[in-house]
Short mmCIF file of C-alpha atoms and ligand atoms in Angstrom, two decimals:
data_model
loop_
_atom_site.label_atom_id
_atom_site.label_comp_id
_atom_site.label_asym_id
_atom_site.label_seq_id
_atom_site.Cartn_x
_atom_site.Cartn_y
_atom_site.Cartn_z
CA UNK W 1301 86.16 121.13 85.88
CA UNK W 1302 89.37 121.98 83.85
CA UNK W 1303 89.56 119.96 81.00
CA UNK W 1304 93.03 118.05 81.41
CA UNK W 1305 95.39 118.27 78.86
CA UNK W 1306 94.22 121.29 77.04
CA UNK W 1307 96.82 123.67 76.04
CA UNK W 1308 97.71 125.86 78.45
CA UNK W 1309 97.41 129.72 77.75
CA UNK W 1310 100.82 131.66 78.65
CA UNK W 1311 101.04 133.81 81.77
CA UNK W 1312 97.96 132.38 82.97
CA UNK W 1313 97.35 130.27 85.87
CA UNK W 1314 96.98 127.88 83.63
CA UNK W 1315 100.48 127.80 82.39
CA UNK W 1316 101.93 126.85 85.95
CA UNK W 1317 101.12 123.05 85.56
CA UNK W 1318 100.41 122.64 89.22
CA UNK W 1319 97.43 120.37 88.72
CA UNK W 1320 96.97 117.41 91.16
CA UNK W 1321 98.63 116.67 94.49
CA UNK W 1322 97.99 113.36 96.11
CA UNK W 1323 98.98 112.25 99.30
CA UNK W 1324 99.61 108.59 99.30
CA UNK W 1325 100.37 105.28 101.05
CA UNK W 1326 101.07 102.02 99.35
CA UNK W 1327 98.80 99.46 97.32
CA UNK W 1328 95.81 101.07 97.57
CA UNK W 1329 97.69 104.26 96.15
CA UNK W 1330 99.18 102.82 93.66
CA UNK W 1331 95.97 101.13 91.85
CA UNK W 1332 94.53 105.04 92.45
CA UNK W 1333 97.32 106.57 90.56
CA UNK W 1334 97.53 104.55 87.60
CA UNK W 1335 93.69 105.97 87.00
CA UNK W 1336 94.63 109.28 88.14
CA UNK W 1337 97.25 109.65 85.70
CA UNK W 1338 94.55 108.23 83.12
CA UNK W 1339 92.68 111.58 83.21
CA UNK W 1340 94.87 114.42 84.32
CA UNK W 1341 98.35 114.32 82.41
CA UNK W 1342 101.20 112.19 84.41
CA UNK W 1343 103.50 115.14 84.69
CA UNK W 1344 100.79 117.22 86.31
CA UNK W 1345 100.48 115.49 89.21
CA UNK W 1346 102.44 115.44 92.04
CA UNK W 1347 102.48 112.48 94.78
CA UNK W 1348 103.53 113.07 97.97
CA UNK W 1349 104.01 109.76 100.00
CA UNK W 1350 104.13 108.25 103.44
CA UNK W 1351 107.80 107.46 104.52
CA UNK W 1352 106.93 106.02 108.61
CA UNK W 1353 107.41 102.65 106.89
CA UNK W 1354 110.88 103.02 105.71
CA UNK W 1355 113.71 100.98 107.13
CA UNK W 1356 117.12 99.66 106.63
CA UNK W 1357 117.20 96.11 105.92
CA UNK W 1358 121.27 94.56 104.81
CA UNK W 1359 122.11 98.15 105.22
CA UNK W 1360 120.08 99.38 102.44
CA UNK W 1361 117.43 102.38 102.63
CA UNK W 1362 113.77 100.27 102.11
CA UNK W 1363 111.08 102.76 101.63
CA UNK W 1364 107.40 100.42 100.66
CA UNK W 1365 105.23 103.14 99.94
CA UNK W 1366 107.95 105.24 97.82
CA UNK W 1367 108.39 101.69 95.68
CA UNK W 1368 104.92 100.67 95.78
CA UNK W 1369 104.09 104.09 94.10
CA UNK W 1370 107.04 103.79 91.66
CA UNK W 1371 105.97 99.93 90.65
CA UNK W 1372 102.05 100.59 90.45
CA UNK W 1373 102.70 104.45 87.60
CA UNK W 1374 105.56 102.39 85.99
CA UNK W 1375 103.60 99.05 85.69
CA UNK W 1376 105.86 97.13 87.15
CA UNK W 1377 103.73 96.17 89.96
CA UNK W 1378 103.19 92.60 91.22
CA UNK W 1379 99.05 93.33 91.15
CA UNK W 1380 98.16 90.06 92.74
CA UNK W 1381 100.57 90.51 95.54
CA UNK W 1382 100.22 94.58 95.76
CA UNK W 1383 103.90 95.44 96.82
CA UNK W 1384 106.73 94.75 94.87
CA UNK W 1385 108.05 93.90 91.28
CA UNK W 1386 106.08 91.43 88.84
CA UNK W 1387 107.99 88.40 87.62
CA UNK W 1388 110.00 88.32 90.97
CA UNK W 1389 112.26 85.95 93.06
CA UNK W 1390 113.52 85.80 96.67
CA UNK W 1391 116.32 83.94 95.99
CA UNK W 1392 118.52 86.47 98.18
CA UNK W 1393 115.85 86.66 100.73
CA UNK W 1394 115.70 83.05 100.86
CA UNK W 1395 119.68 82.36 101.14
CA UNK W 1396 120.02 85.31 103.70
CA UNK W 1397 117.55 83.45 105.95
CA UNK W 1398 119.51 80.40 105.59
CA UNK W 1399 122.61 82.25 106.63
CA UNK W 1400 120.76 83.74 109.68
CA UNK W 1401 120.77 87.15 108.45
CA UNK W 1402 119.54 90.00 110.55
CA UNK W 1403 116.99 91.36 108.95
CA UNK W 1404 116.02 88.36 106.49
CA UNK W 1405 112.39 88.27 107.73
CA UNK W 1406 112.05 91.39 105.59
CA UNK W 1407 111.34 89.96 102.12
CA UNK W 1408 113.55 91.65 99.22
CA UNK W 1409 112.67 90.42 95.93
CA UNK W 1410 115.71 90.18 93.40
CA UNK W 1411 114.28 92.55 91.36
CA UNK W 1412 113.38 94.72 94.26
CA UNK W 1413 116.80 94.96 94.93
CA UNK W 1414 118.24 96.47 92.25
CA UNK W 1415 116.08 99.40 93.35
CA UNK W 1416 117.17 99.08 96.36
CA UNK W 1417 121.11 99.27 95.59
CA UNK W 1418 120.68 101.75 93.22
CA UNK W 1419 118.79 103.78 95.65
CA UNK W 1420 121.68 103.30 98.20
CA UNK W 1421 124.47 104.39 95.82
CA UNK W 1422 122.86 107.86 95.12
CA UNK W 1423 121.81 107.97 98.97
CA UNK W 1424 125.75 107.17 99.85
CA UNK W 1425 127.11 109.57 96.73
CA UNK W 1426 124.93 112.78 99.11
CA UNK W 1427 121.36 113.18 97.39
CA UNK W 1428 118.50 113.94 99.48
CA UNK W 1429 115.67 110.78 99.64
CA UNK W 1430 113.95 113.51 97.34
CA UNK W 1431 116.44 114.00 94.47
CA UNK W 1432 117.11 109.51 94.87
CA UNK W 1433 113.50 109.33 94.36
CA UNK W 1434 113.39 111.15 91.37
CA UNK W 1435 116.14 109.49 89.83
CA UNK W 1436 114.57 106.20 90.49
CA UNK W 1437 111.40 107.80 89.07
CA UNK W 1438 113.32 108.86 86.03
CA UNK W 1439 114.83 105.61 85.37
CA UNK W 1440 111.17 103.89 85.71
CA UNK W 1441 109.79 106.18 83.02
CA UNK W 1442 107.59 107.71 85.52
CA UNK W 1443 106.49 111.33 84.38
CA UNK W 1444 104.64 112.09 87.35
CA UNK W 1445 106.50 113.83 90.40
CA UNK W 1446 106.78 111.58 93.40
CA UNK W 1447 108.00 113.46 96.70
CA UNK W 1448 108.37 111.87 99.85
CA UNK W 1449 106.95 113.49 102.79
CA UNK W 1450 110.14 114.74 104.16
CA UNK W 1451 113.72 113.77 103.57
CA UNK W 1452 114.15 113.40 107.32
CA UNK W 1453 113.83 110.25 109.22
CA UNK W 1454 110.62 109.49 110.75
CA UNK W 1455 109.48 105.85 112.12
CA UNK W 1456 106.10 104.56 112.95
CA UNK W 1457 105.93 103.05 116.05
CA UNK W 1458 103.46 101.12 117.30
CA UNK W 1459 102.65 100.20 121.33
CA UNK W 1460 101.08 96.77 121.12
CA UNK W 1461 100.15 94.38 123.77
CA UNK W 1462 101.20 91.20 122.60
CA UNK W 1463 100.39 87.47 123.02
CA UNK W 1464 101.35 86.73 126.72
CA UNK W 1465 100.13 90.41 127.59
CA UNK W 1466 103.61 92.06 127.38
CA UNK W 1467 103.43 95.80 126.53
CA UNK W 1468 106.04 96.39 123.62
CA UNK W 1469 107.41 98.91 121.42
CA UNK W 1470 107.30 97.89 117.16
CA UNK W 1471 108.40 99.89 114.29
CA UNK W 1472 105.40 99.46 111.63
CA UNK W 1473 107.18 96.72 109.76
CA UNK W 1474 107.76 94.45 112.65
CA UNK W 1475 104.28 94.67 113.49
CA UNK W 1476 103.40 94.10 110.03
CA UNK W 1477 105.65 91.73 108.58
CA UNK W 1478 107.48 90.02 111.26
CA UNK W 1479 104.37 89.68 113.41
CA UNK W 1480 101.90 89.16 110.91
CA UNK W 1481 99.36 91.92 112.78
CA UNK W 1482 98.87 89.79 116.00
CA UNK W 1483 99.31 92.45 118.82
CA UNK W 1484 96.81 94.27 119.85
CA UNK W 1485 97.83 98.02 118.87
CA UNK W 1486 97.33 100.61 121.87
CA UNK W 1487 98.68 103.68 120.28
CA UNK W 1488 100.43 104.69 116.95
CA UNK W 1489 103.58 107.57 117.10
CA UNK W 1490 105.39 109.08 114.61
CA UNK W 1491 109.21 109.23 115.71
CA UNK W 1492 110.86 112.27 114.57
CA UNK W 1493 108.04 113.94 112.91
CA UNK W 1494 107.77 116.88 114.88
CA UNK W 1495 111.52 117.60 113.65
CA UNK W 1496 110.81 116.61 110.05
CA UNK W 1497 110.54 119.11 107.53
CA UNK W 1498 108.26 118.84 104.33
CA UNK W 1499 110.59 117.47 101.53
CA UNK W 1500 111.34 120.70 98.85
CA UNK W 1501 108.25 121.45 96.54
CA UNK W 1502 105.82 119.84 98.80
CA UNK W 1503 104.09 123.15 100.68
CA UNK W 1504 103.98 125.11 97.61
CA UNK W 1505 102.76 122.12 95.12
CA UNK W 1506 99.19 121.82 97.94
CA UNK W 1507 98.89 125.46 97.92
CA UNK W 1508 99.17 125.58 94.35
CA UNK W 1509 97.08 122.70 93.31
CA UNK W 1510 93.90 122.90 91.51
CA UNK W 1511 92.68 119.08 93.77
CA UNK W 1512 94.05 117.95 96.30
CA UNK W 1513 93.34 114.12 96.59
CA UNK W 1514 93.50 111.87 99.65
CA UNK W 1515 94.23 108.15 98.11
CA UNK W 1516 92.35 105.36 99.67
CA UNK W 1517 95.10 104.05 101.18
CA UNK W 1518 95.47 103.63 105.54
CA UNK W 1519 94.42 106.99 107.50
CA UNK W 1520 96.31 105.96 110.47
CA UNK W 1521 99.46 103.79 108.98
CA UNK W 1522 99.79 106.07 105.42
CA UNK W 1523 98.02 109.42 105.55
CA UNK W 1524 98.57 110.51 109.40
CA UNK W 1525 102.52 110.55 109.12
CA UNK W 1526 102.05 112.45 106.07
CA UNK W 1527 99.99 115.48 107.62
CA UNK W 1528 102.62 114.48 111.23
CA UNK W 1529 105.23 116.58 109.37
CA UNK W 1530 104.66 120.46 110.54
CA UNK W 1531 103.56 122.08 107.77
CA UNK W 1532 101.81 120.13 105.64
CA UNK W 1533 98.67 119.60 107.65
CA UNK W 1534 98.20 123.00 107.69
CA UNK W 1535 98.62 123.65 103.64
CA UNK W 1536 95.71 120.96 103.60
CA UNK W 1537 93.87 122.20 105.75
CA UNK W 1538 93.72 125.98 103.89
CA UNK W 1539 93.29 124.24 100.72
CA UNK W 1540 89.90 122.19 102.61
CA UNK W 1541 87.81 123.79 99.79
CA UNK W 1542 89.84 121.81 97.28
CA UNK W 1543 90.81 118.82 99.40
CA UNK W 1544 88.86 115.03 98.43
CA UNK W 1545 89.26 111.58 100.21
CA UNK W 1546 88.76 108.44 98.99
CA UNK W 1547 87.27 106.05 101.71
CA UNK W 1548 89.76 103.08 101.82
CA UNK W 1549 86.99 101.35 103.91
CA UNK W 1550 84.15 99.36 102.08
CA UNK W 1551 81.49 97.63 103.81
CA UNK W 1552 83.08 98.30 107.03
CA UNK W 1553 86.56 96.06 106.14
CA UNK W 1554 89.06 97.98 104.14
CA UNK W 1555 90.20 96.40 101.22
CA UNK W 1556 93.53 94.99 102.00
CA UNK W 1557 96.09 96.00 104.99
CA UNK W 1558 95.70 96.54 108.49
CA UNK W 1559 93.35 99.72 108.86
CA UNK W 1560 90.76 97.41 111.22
CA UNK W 1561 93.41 97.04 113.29
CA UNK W 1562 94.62 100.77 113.38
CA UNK W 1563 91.40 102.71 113.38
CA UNK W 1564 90.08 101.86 116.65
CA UNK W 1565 93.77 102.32 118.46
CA UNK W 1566 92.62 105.98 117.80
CA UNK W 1567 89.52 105.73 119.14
CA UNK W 1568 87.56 105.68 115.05
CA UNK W 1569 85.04 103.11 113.40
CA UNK W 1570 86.30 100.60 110.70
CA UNK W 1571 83.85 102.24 108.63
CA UNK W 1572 83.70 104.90 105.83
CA UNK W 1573 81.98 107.45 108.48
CA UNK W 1574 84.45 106.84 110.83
CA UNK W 1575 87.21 107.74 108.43
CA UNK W 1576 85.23 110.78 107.44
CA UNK W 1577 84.96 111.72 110.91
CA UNK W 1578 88.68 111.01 111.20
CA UNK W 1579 89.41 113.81 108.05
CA UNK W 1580 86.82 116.14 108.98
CA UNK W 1581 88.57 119.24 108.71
CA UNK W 1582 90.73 118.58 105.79
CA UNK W 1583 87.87 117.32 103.10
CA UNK W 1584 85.61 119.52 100.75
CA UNK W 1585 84.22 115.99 99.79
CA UNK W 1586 84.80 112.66 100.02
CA UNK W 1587 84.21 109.31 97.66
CA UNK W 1588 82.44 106.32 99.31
CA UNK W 1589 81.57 103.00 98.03
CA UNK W 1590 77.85 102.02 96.93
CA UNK W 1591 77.57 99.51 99.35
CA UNK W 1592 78.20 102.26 102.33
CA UNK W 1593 75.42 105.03 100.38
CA UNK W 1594 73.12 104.82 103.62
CA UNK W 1595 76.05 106.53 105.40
CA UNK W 1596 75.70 109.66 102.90
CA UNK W 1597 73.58 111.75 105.20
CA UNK W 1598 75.76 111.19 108.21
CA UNK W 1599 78.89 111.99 106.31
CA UNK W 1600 77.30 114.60 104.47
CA UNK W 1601 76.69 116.04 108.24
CA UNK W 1602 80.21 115.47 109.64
CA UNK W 1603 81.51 117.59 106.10
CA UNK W 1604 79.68 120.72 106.88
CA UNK W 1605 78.53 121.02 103.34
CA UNK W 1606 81.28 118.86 101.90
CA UNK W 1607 79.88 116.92 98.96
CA UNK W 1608 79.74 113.29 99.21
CA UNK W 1609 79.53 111.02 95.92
CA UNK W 1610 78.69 107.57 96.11
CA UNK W 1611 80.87 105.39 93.32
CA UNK W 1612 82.74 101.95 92.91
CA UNK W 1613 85.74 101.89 94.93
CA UNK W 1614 86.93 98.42 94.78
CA UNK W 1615 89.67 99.12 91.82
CA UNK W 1616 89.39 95.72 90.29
CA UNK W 1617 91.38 97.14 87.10
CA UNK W 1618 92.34 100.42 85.82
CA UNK W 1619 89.46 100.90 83.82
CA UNK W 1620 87.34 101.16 87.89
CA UNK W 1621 90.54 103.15 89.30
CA UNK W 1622 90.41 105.57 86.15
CA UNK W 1623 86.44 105.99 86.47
CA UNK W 1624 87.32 106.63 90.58
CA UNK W 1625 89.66 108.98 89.63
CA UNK W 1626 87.50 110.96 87.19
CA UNK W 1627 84.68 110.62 89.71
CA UNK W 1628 86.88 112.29 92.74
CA UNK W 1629 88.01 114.85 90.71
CA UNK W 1630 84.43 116.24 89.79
CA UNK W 1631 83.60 116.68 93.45
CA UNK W 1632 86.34 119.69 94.20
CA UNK W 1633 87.73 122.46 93.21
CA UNK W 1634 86.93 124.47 89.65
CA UNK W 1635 83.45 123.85 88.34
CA UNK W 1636 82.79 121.01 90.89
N1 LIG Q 1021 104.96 92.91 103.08
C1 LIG Q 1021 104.89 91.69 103.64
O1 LIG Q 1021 103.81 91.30 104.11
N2 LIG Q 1021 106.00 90.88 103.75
C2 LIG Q 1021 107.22 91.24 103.24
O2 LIG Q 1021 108.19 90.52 103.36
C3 LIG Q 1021 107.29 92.53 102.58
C4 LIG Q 1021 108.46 92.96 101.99
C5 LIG Q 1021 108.47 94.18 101.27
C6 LIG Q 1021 109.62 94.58 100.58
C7 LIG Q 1021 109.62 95.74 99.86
C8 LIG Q 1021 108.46 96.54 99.82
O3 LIG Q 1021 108.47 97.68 99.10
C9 LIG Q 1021 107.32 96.17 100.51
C10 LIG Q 1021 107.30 94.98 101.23
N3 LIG Q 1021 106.15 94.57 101.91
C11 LIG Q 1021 106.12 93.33 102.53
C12 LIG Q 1021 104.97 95.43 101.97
C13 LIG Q 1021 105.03 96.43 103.16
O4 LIG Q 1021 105.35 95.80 104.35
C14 LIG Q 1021 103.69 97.06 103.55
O5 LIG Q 1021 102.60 96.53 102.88
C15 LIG Q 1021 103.71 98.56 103.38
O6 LIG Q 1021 104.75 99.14 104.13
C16 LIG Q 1021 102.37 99.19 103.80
O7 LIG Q 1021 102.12 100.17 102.89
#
């Protein structure tokens, strides 16, 4: 493996500080990162993230995962709660709800919003989600390079059956948030992907990198929308030699969020196999819990040769995340 943070020799592959690309969701992400970027330098890793979950709420651009990511690298994170700014009120929320505000069910933390307005200035003053993101990255004293998957609009859309049997139509948050995960989900879409374009930098930063890591965050909700946008399946895929999941799934529950819910709307196990079997022909290896090493062999079978480590993957604290990190890393690419 390349030792991270060596000097890098001029004119040498080494000198083009491509490093790591991760794809990512939201809290599971973000407790990845902050051990990612405790072995491989922050600025040499590059994060691309899930975007299906954005939405407008009192007019202003809300983008979870993009935030979540931002929070967790800038440690700013609420860690008990996962999304979201530490130290934070819903005062706003809370006096929008008593004014019957559209919207209100959506909870924007104080904090939170000054993120959110500043993020809606440079959005309204012509830059790209991209360039806002980097700004916002800037101004969080975040060295590593956070893309989002595409700077066009794409929703995720769920078809649910719900309570009294009615067949309707939810964008992710509603299903989330407003409905608190009742419905049962029947299929999962990605509106506007197939017109999306990958946001600048993204293609050539996954042909480029030396790892290419898949955080344990949802396959369906997080990851799937990510590899919806033409183009970037396909760099994956190419790179497969170079490519390593995390399993978000431990013990057959994942650790927070809704992936029991979402799994089986596609027809895959709540398991680690099943998410495997869902990845199959993007991974050169894959990370799995200890309490899921039976399923090694069976895994090891679906991979085609992939390598298959067996770690802790419940990040109680950087110091598990950073040992995860380290841990993924050593399965692909150079040396591995
Ligand atoms: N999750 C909730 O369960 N309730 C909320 O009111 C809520 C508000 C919210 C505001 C900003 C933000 O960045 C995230 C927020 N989340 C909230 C989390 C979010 O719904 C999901 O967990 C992610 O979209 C899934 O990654």
């Amino acid at each position: 493996m390349r030792a991270w943070g060596k000097p890098r020799v001029a004119g040498t592959r080494e000198d083009m500080r491509v490093g790591v690309v991760a794809l990512a969701g939201g809290v599971g992400a973000g407790k990845f990162l902050r051990g990612l970027v405790g072995v491989v330098p922050p600025e040499d890793v590059t994060v691309v993230v899930n975007t299906g979950d954005d939405l407008v709420v009192h007019g202003l651009h809300v983008s979870p995962d993009l935030d979540s990511v931002l929070y967790w690298l800038a440690g700013a994170m609420d860690r008990e709660r996962g999304w979201g700014r530490a130290d934070e009120s819903f005062r706003t929320t809370a006096e929008l709800r008593r004014l019957g505000a559209d919207g209100a069910w959506f909870g924007l933390g104080d904090l939170d919003l000054a993120t959110h307005l500043l993020r809606a200035r440079l959005l309204r003053d012509g830059h790209s989600l991209s360039a806002a993101t980097a700004e916002l990255a800037r101004r969080f004293g975040v060295a590593t390079r956070l893309l989002p998957m595409t700077d066009d609009p794409v929703a995720t859309r769920l078809s649910v059956i719900d309570e009294s049997g009615r067949e309707r139509d939810l964008h992710f948050q509603e299903y989330w948030v407003a409905r608190e995960a009742r419905d049962r989900v029947l299929a999962i879409r990605y509106v506007g992907a197939d017109a999306a374009r990958p946001a600048p930098g993204i293609l050539q930063a996954v042909e480029e990198a030396d790892r290419i890591v898949i955080c344990p965050s949802n396959p369906i909700a997080s990851i799937d929308p990510i590899l919806a946008v033409p183009g970037i399946r396909g760099a994956v895929e190419a790179a497969r030699d170079r490519v390593v999941a995390i399993s978000p799934i431990i013990g057959g529950a994942p650790v927070r969020g809704m992936a029991d819910k979402l799994l089986p709307a596609v027809g895959e196990a709540v398991s680690a196999t099943g998410v495997a079997r869902h990845y199959r022909k993007l991974l050169g290896a894959y990370v799995i819990d200890r309490v899921d090493a039976a399923a090694r062999p069976e895994i090891e079978g679906l991979l085609d040769g992939g390598t298959v480590a067996v770690v802790d993957t419940l990040m109680v604290d950087d110091a598990v995340a950073t040992s995860l990190a380290a841990a993924a890393l050593a399965c692909v690419g150079a040396g591995a």
